[in-house]
mmCIF file with all atom_site columns, C-alpha atoms in Angstrom:
data_model
loop_
_atom_site.group_PDB
_atom_site.id
_atom_site.type_symbol
_atom_site.label_atom_id
_atom_site.label_alt_id
_atom_site.label_comp_id
_atom_site.label_asym_id
_atom_site.label_entity_id
_atom_site.label_seq_id
_atom_site.pdbx_PDB_ins_code
_atom_site.Cartn_x
_atom_site.Cartn_y
_atom_site.Cartn_z
_atom_site.occupancy
_atom_site.B_iso_or_equiv
_atom_site.pdbx_formal_charge
_atom_site.auth_seq_id
_atom_site.auth_comp_id
_atom_site.auth_asym_id
_atom_site.auth_atom_id
_atom_site.pdbx_PDB_model_num
ATOM 1   C CA . GLU A 1 1   ? 41.871 -17.152 -32.244 1.00 0.00 ? 1   GLU A CA 1
ATOM 2   C CA . GLU A 1 2   ? 38.444 -18.653 -31.194 1.00 0.00 ? 2   GLU A CA 1
ATOM 3   C CA . ASP A 1 3   ? 37.143 -22.171 -32.333 1.00 0.00 ? 3   ASP A CA 1
ATOM 4   C CA . GLY A 1 4   ? 34.093 -21.637 -30.209 1.00 0.00 ? 4   GLY A CA 1
ATOM 5   C CA . SER A 1 5   ? 34.589 -24.986 -28.674 1.00 0.00 ? 5   SER A CA 1
ATOM 6   C CA . GLU A 1 6   ? 35.068 -23.487 -25.113 1.00 0.00 ? 6   GLU A CA 1
ATOM 7   C CA . SER A 1 7   ? 31.357 -21.895 -25.433 1.00 0.00 ? 7   SER A CA 1
ATOM 8   C CA . GLY A 1 8   ? 29.964 -24.901 -27.187 1.00 0.00 ? 8   GLY A CA 1
ATOM 9   C CA . TRP A 1 9   ? 29.504 -23.271 -30.707 1.00 0.00 ? 9   TRP A CA 1
ATOM 10  C CA . VAL A 1 10  ? 29.758 -24.584 -33.638 1.00 0.00 ? 10  VAL A CA 1
ATOM 11  C CA . ALA A 1 11  ? 30.070 -23.454 -37.227 1.00 0.00 ? 11  ALA A CA 1
ATOM 12  C CA . ALA A 1 12  ? 26.909 -25.107 -39.533 1.00 0.00 ? 12  ALA A CA 1
ATOM 13  C CA . ARG A 1 13  ? 28.629 -26.788 -43.067 1.00 0.00 ? 13  ARG A CA 1
ATOM 14  C CA . THR A 1 14  ? 27.074 -24.779 -45.787 1.00 0.00 ? 14  THR A CA 1
ATOM 15  C CA . SER A 1 15  ? 27.133 -28.309 -47.773 1.00 0.00 ? 15  SER A CA 1
ATOM 16  C CA . CYS A 1 16  ? 26.584 -31.727 -47.564 1.00 0.00 ? 16  CYS A CA 1
ATOM 17  C CA . ASP A 1 17  ? 27.130 -34.652 -49.537 1.00 0.00 ? 17  ASP A CA 1
ATOM 18  C CA . HIS A 1 18  ? 23.805 -36.548 -48.468 1.00 0.00 ? 18  HIS A CA 1
ATOM 19  C CA . LEU A 1 19  ? 21.054 -34.391 -49.533 1.00 0.00 ? 19  LEU A CA 1
ATOM 20  C CA . GLY A 1 20  ? 20.234 -36.546 -52.574 1.00 0.00 ? 20  GLY A CA 1
ATOM 21  C CA . ALA A 1 21  ? 18.006 -38.904 -50.439 1.00 0.00 ? 21  ALA A CA 1
ATOM 22  C CA . LEU A 1 22  ? 15.864 -35.596 -49.416 1.00 0.00 ? 22  LEU A CA 1
ATOM 23  C CA . SER A 1 23  ? 12.188 -36.360 -50.019 1.00 0.00 ? 23  SER A CA 1
ATOM 24  C CA . ASP A 1 24  ? 10.803 -34.725 -53.177 1.00 0.00 ? 24  ASP A CA 1
ATOM 25  C CA . ASP A 1 25  ? 7.578  -33.396 -50.922 1.00 0.00 ? 25  ASP A CA 1
ATOM 26  C CA . LEU A 1 26  ? 9.267  -30.874 -48.080 1.00 0.00 ? 26  LEU A CA 1
ATOM 27  C CA . SER A 1 27  ? 6.130  -28.931 -49.303 1.00 0.00 ? 27  SER A CA 1
ATOM 28  C CA . HIS A 1 28  ? 3.910  -30.386 -46.573 1.00 0.00 ? 28  HIS A CA 1
ATOM 29  C CA . ILE A 1 29  ? 5.474  -31.152 -43.326 1.00 0.00 ? 29  ILE A CA 1
ATOM 30  C CA . PRO A 1 30  ? 4.184  -32.527 -40.311 1.00 0.00 ? 30  PRO A CA 1
ATOM 31  C CA . THR A 1 31  ? 3.800  -29.648 -37.591 1.00 0.00 ? 31  THR A CA 1
ATOM 32  C CA . PRO A 1 32  ? 6.550  -28.747 -34.884 1.00 0.00 ? 32  PRO A CA 1
ATOM 33  C CA . GLY A 1 33  ? 4.469  -30.023 -32.053 1.00 0.00 ? 33  GLY A CA 1
ATOM 34  C CA . THR A 1 34  ? 4.218  -33.586 -33.455 1.00 0.00 ? 34  THR A CA 1
ATOM 35  C CA . HIS A 1 35  ? 5.166  -36.573 -30.980 1.00 0.00 ? 35  HIS A CA 1
ATOM 36  C CA . CYS A 1 36  ? 7.458  -38.936 -31.898 1.00 0.00 ? 36  CYS A CA 1
ATOM 37  C CA . ASN A 1 37  ? 5.956  -41.791 -33.895 1.00 0.00 ? 37  ASN A CA 1
ATOM 38  C CA . THR A 1 38  ? 7.534  -44.558 -32.288 1.00 0.00 ? 38  THR A CA 1
ATOM 39  C CA . CYS A 1 39  ? 7.167  -43.730 -28.457 1.00 0.00 ? 39  CYS A CA 1
ATOM 40  C CA . GLN A 1 40  ? 5.036  -40.601 -28.695 1.00 0.00 ? 40  GLN A CA 1
ATOM 41  C CA . HIS A 1 41  ? 7.105  -38.536 -26.457 1.00 0.00 ? 41  HIS A CA 1
ATOM 42  C CA . PRO A 1 42  ? 5.991  -35.138 -27.076 1.00 0.00 ? 42  PRO A CA 1
ATOM 43  C CA . THR A 1 43  ? 9.265  -32.829 -27.089 1.00 0.00 ? 43  THR A CA 1
ATOM 44  C CA . GLU A 1 44  ? 12.884 -33.196 -28.433 1.00 0.00 ? 44  GLU A CA 1
ATOM 45  C CA . ASN A 1 45  ? 11.451 -34.264 -32.025 1.00 0.00 ? 45  ASN A CA 1
ATOM 46  C CA . TRP A 1 46  ? 13.270 -34.367 -35.565 1.00 0.00 ? 46  TRP A CA 1
ATOM 47  C CA . LEU A 1 47  ? 11.870 -34.716 -38.533 1.00 0.00 ? 47  LEU A CA 1
ATOM 48  C CA . CYS A 1 48  ? 13.706 -36.870 -41.136 1.00 0.00 ? 48  CYS A CA 1
ATOM 49  C CA . LEU A 1 49  ? 13.963 -35.392 -44.430 1.00 0.00 ? 49  LEU A CA 1
ATOM 50  C CA . SER A 1 50  ? 14.169 -38.409 -46.447 1.00 0.00 ? 50  SER A CA 1
ATOM 51  C CA . CYS A 1 51  ? 10.441 -39.843 -45.385 1.00 0.00 ? 51  CYS A CA 1
ATOM 52  C CA . LYS A 1 52  ? 9.281  -37.275 -43.135 1.00 0.00 ? 52  LYS A CA 1
ATOM 53  C CA . GLN A 1 53  ? 8.849  -39.606 -40.409 1.00 0.00 ? 53  GLN A CA 1
ATOM 54  C CA . VAL A 1 54  ? 8.959  -37.738 -36.554 1.00 0.00 ? 54  VAL A CA 1
ATOM 55  C CA . LEU A 1 55  ? 11.437 -39.344 -34.279 1.00 0.00 ? 55  LEU A CA 1
ATOM 56  C CA . CYS A 1 56  ? 13.116 -38.383 -31.022 1.00 0.00 ? 56  CYS A CA 1
ATOM 57  C CA . SER A 1 57  ? 16.404 -37.472 -30.369 1.00 0.00 ? 57  SER A CA 1
ATOM 58  C CA . ARG A 1 58  ? 19.236 -38.608 -28.848 1.00 0.00 ? 58  ARG A CA 1
ATOM 59  C CA . PHE A 1 59  ? 18.719 -37.538 -25.709 1.00 0.00 ? 59  PHE A CA 1
ATOM 60  C CA . VAL A 1 60  ? 15.077 -38.680 -25.340 1.00 0.00 ? 60  VAL A CA 1
ATOM 61  C CA . ASN A 1 61  ? 14.945 -42.705 -26.963 1.00 0.00 ? 61  ASN A CA 1
ATOM 62  C CA . LYS A 1 62  ? 17.266 -42.365 -29.627 1.00 0.00 ? 62  LYS A CA 1
ATOM 63  C CA . HIS A 1 63  ? 14.194 -43.119 -32.610 1.00 0.00 ? 63  HIS A CA 1
ATOM 64  C CA . MET A 1 64  ? 16.166 -41.099 -34.891 1.00 0.00 ? 64  MET A CA 1
ATOM 65  C CA . LEU A 1 65  ? 19.605 -42.447 -34.573 1.00 0.00 ? 65  LEU A CA 1
ATOM 66  C CA . HIS A 1 66  ? 18.098 -45.549 -34.909 1.00 0.00 ? 66  HIS A CA 1
ATOM 67  C CA . HIS A 1 67  ? 16.033 -44.871 -37.694 1.00 0.00 ? 67  HIS A CA 1
ATOM 68  C CA . PHE A 1 68  ? 19.009 -43.370 -39.600 1.00 0.00 ? 68  PHE A CA 1
ATOM 69  C CA . HIS A 1 69  ? 20.595 -46.942 -38.403 1.00 0.00 ? 69  HIS A CA 1
ATOM 70  C CA . LEU A 1 70  ? 17.980 -48.600 -39.428 1.00 0.00 ? 70  LEU A CA 1
ATOM 71  C CA . THR A 1 71  ? 17.737 -47.486 -43.212 1.00 0.00 ? 71  THR A CA 1
ATOM 72  C CA . ASN A 1 72  ? 21.152 -48.125 -43.298 1.00 0.00 ? 72  ASN A CA 1
ATOM 73  C CA . ALA A 1 73  ? 22.464 -44.065 -43.454 1.00 0.00 ? 73  ALA A CA 1
ATOM 74  C CA . ASN A 1 74  ? 20.028 -43.667 -46.241 1.00 0.00 ? 74  ASN A CA 1
ATOM 75  C CA . HIS A 1 75  ? 18.000 -41.201 -44.244 1.00 0.00 ? 75  HIS A CA 1
ATOM 76  C CA . SER A 1 76  ? 20.651 -39.000 -43.015 1.00 0.00 ? 76  SER A CA 1
ATOM 77  C CA . VAL A 1 77  ? 19.648 -35.161 -42.699 1.00 0.00 ? 77  VAL A CA 1
ATOM 78  C CA . ALA A 1 78  ? 17.480 -34.504 -40.211 1.00 0.00 ? 78  ALA A CA 1
ATOM 79  C CA . LEU A 1 79  ? 15.447 -30.779 -38.591 1.00 0.00 ? 79  LEU A CA 1
ATOM 80  C CA . SER A 1 80  ? 14.595 -30.227 -34.910 1.00 0.00 ? 80  SER A CA 1
ATOM 81  C CA . PHE A 1 81  ? 11.941 -29.133 -34.264 1.00 0.00 ? 81  PHE A CA 1
ATOM 82  C CA . SER A 1 82  ? 12.957 -27.697 -31.186 1.00 0.00 ? 82  SER A CA 1
ATOM 83  C CA . ASP A 1 83  ? 15.345 -25.345 -32.278 1.00 0.00 ? 83  ASP A CA 1
ATOM 84  C CA . LEU A 1 84  ? 15.209 -25.762 -36.200 1.00 0.00 ? 84  LEU A CA 1
ATOM 85  C CA . SER A 1 85  ? 18.543 -26.820 -36.731 1.00 0.00 ? 85  SER A CA 1
ATOM 86  C CA . VAL A 1 86  ? 19.443 -29.556 -39.450 1.00 0.00 ? 86  VAL A CA 1
ATOM 87  C CA . TRP A 1 87  ? 21.838 -32.554 -38.464 1.00 0.00 ? 87  TRP A CA 1
ATOM 88  C CA . CYS A 1 88  ? 23.582 -34.756 -41.320 1.00 0.00 ? 88  CYS A CA 1
ATOM 89  C CA . PHE A 1 89  ? 24.288 -38.077 -39.021 1.00 0.00 ? 89  PHE A CA 1
ATOM 90  C CA . SER A 1 90  ? 26.587 -39.281 -42.036 1.00 0.00 ? 90  SER A CA 1
ATOM 91  C CA . CYS A 1 91  ? 28.857 -36.251 -41.880 1.00 0.00 ? 91  CYS A CA 1
ATOM 92  C CA . ASP A 1 92  ? 28.575 -35.868 -37.563 1.00 0.00 ? 92  ASP A CA 1
ATOM 93  C CA . ALA A 1 93  ? 27.876 -32.174 -38.191 1.00 0.00 ? 93  ALA A CA 1
ATOM 94  C CA . TYR A 1 94  ? 24.938 -29.455 -38.583 1.00 0.00 ? 94  TYR A CA 1
ATOM 95  C CA . LEU A 1 95  ? 23.820 -27.906 -41.944 1.00 0.00 ? 95  LEU A CA 1
ATOM 96  C CA . ASP A 1 96  ? 23.153 -24.466 -42.185 1.00 0.00 ? 96  ASP A CA 1
ATOM 97  C CA . ALA A 1 97  ? 19.621 -24.243 -43.631 1.00 0.00 ? 97  ALA A CA 1
ATOM 98  C CA . GLN A 1 98  ? 19.479 -21.491 -44.098 1.00 0.00 ? 98  GLN A CA 1
ATOM 99  C CA . LEU A 1 99  ? 22.064 -20.721 -46.700 1.00 0.00 ? 99  LEU A CA 1
ATOM 100 C CA . ILE A 1 100 ? 22.086 -24.560 -48.202 1.00 0.00 ? 100 ILE A CA 1
ATOM 101 C CA . PRO A 1 101 ? 19.646 -24.084 -50.754 1.00 0.00 ? 101 PRO A CA 1
ATOM 102 C CA . GLN A 1 102 ? 18.017 -27.367 -51.135 1.00 0.00 ? 102 GLN A CA 1
ATOM 103 C CA . LEU A 1 103 ? 17.107 -26.808 -46.969 1.00 0.00 ? 103 LEU A CA 1
ATOM 104 C CA . ARG A 1 104 ? 15.774 -23.531 -46.955 1.00 0.00 ? 104 ARG A CA 1
ATOM 105 C CA . PRO A 1 105 ? 12.476 -24.202 -47.956 1.00 0.00 ? 105 PRO A CA 1
ATOM 106 C CA . VAL A 1 106 ? 11.869 -26.882 -45.468 1.00 0.00 ? 106 VAL A CA 1
ATOM 107 C CA . TYR A 1 107 ? 13.434 -24.662 -42.583 1.00 0.00 ? 107 TYR A CA 1
ATOM 108 C CA . GLN A 1 108 ? 11.332 -21.127 -44.028 1.00 0.00 ? 108 GLN A CA 1
ATOM 109 C CA . LEU A 1 109 ? 7.865  -24.193 -43.759 1.00 0.00 ? 109 LEU A CA 1
ATOM 110 C CA . ALA A 1 110 ? 8.797  -25.333 -40.485 1.00 0.00 ? 110 ALA A CA 1
ATOM 111 C CA . TYR A 1 111 ? 9.545  -21.783 -39.124 1.00 0.00 ? 111 TYR A CA 1
ATOM 112 C CA . ILE A 1 112 ? 6.320  -20.747 -40.449 1.00 0.00 ? 112 ILE A CA 1
ATOM 113 C CA . LEU A 1 113 ? 4.627  -23.963 -38.764 1.00 0.00 ? 113 LEU A CA 1
ATOM 114 C CA . LYS A 1 114 ? 6.410  -23.216 -35.534 1.00 0.00 ? 114 LYS A CA 1
ATOM 115 C CA . PHE A 1 115 ? 6.540  -19.398 -34.791 1.00 0.00 ? 115 PHE A CA 1
ATOM 116 C CA . GLY A 1 116 ? 3.555  -18.224 -37.151 1.00 0.00 ? 116 GLY A CA 1
ATOM 117 C CA . GLU A 1 117 ? 5.305  -15.770 -39.561 1.00 0.00 ? 117 GLU A CA 1
ATOM 118 C CA . PRO A 1 118 ? 8.308  -16.344 -41.819 1.00 0.00 ? 118 PRO A CA 1
ATOM 119 C CA . PRO A 1 119 ? 12.090 -16.286 -40.413 1.00 0.00 ? 119 PRO A CA 1
ATOM 120 C CA . PRO A 1 120 ? 14.141 -12.664 -40.445 1.00 0.00 ? 120 PRO A CA 1
ATOM 121 C CA . LEU A 1 121 ? 15.592 -12.276 -43.725 1.00 0.00 ? 121 LEU A CA 1
ATOM 122 C CA . LEU A 1 122 ? 19.263 -12.945 -43.525 1.00 0.00 ? 122 LEU A CA 1
ATOM 123 C CA . PRO A 1 123 ? 21.548 -10.107 -44.461 1.00 0.00 ? 123 PRO A CA 1
ATOM 124 C CA . SER A 1 124 ? 22.199 -11.253 -48.188 1.00 0.00 ? 124 SER A CA 1
ATOM 125 C CA . ASP A 1 125 ? 18.101 -11.355 -48.490 1.00 0.00 ? 125 ASP A CA 1
ATOM 126 C CA . GLN A 1 126 ? 18.371 -7.285  -48.344 1.00 0.00 ? 126 GLN A CA 1
ATOM 127 C CA . HIS A 1 127 ? 19.260 -6.722  -51.903 1.00 0.00 ? 127 HIS A CA 1
ATOM 128 C CA . HIS A 1 128 ? 16.579 -8.931  -53.342 1.00 0.00 ? 128 HIS A CA 1
ATOM 129 C CA . LEU A 1 129 ? 13.767 -7.101  -52.035 1.00 0.00 ? 129 LEU A CA 1
ATOM 130 C CA . PRO A 1 130 ? 12.116 -4.405  -54.146 1.00 0.00 ? 130 PRO A CA 1
ATOM 131 C CA . SER A 1 131 ? 12.927 -0.684  -53.054 1.00 0.00 ? 131 SER A CA 1
ATOM 132 C CA . ALA A 1 132 ? 10.494 2.507   -52.477 1.00 0.00 ? 132 ALA A CA 1
ATOM 133 C CA . THR A 1 133 ? 12.576 3.638   -55.324 1.00 0.00 ? 133 THR A CA 1
ATOM 134 C CA . SER A 1 134 ? 12.558 0.743   -58.130 1.00 0.00 ? 134 SER A CA 1
ATOM 135 C CA . VAL A 1 135 ? 10.158 1.654   -60.684 1.00 0.00 ? 135 VAL A CA 1
#
């Protein structure tokens, strides 16, 4: 039985207890090219989904990780502008932004801002589309 550990793949969580601290307005977010608010590093930046600050990853200057600690772990959830993954620092896990209803709209918006088009539909979305035979 494979758990993905050899390939480095990990399953993203489909629930998280820290989503209550998300910003009330995630319909307006900085663009994926935004530099770190602290050091101005241009890449590997994350969007805090509580206060919408853009801060660099633990692989650059760790400003998003510092932000998590400075907020007493109240700002736990962040979206990567590099690959649009969502990470919860409190859970120490990736979250499935396409399957968690509170995260899906901000994931879709970030995808549009990054690629200029909506994300591809998940197989489960297919039944929500009107078909050509619908009346």
